[in-house]
mmCIF file of C-alpha atoms in Angstrom:
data_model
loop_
_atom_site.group_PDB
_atom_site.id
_atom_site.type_symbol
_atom_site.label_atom_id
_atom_site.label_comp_id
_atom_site.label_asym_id
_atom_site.label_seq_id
_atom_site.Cartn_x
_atom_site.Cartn_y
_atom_site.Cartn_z
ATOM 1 C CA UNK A 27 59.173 74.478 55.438
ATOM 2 C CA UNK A 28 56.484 73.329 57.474
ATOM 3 C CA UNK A 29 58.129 72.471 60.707
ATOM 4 C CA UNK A 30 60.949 72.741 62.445
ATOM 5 C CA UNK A 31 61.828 70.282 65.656
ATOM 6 C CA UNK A 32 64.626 69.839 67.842
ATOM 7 C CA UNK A 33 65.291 67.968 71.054
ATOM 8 C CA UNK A 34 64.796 69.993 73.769
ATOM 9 C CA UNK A 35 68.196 70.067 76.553
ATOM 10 C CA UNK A 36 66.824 68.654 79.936
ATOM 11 C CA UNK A 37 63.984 66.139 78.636
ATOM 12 C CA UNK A 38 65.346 64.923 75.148
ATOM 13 C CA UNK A 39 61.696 65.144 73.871
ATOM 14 C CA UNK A 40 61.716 65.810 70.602
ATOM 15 C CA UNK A 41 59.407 69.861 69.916
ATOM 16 C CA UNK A 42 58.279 72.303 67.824
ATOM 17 C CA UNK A 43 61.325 74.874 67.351
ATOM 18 C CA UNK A 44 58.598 77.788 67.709
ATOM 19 C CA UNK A 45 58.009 76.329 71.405
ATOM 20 C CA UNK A 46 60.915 76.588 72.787
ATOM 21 C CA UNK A 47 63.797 78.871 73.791
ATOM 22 C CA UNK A 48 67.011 79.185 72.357
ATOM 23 C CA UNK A 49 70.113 80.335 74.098
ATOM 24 C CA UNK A 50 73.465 80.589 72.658
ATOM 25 C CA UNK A 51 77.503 81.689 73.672
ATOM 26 C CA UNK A 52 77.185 79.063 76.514
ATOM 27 C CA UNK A 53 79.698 76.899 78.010
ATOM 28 C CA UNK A 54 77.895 73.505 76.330
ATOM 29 C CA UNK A 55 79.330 72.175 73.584
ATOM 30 C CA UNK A 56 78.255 70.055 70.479
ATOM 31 C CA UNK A 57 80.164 68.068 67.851
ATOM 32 C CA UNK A 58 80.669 70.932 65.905
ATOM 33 C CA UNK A 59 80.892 73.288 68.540
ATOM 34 C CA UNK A 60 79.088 76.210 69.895
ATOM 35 C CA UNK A 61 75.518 75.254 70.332
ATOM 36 C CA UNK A 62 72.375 77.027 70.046
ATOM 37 C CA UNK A 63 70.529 75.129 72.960
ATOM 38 C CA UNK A 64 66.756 74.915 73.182
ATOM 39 C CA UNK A 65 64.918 74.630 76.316
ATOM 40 C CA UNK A 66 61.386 74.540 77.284
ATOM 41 C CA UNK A 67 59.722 77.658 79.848
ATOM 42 C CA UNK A 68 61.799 81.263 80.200
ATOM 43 C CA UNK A 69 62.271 80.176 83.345
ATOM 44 C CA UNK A 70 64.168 77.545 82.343
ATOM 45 C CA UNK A 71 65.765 79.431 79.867
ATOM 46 C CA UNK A 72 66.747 82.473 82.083
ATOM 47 C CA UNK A 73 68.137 79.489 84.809
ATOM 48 C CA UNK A 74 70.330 77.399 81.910
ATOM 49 C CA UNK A 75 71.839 81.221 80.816
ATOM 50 C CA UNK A 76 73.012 82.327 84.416
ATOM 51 C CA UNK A 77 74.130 78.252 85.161
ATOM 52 C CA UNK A 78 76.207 78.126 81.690
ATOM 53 C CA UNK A 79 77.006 81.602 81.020
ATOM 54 C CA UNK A 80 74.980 82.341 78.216
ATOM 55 C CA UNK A 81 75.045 85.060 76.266
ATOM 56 C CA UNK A 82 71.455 85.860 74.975
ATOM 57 C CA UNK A 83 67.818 84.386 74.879
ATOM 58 C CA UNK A 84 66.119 83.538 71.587
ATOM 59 C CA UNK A 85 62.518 82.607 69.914
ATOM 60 C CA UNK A 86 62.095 80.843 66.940
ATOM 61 C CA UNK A 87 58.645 82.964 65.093
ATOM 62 C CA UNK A 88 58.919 80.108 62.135
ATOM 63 C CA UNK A 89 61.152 82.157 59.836
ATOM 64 C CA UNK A 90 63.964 83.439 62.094
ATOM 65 C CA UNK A 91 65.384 83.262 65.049
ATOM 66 C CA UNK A 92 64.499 86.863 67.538
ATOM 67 C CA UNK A 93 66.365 87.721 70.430
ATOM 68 C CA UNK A 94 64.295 88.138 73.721
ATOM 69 C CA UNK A 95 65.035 91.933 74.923
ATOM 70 C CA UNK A 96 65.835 91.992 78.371
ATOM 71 C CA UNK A 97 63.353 93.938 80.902
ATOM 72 C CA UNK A 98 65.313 97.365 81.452
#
């Protein structure tokens, strides 16, 4: 695979899955159901967790998707 877009949650641009953030177990819902939601910035990431009730932060490195570790 080359590349790997999606549309990213507040703009519906169109990105590169690598440059994003992916959070999943929130409260938004897609036609299939749970979603794994991308959005641009950790900032924006850490603010659509707490305001949806997310349940973890993730990267896409081009193979897999990685789970952010939180700062202890």
């Amino acid at each position: 695979m080359k590349s790997l877009f999606v549309t990213e949650y507040y703009t519906a641009q169109t990105v590169n899955a690598t440059e994003v953030y992916f959070i999943a177990g929130s409260d938004v819902r897609g036609p299939m159901g749970m979603e794994l939601v991308p959005v641009a910035g950790r900032e924006a990431a850490d603010t659509f967790r707490r305001d949806h009730n997310g349940s973890k932060i993730m990267r896409f490195d081009g193979r897999e998707l990685l789970e952010i570790q939180e700062p202890q």
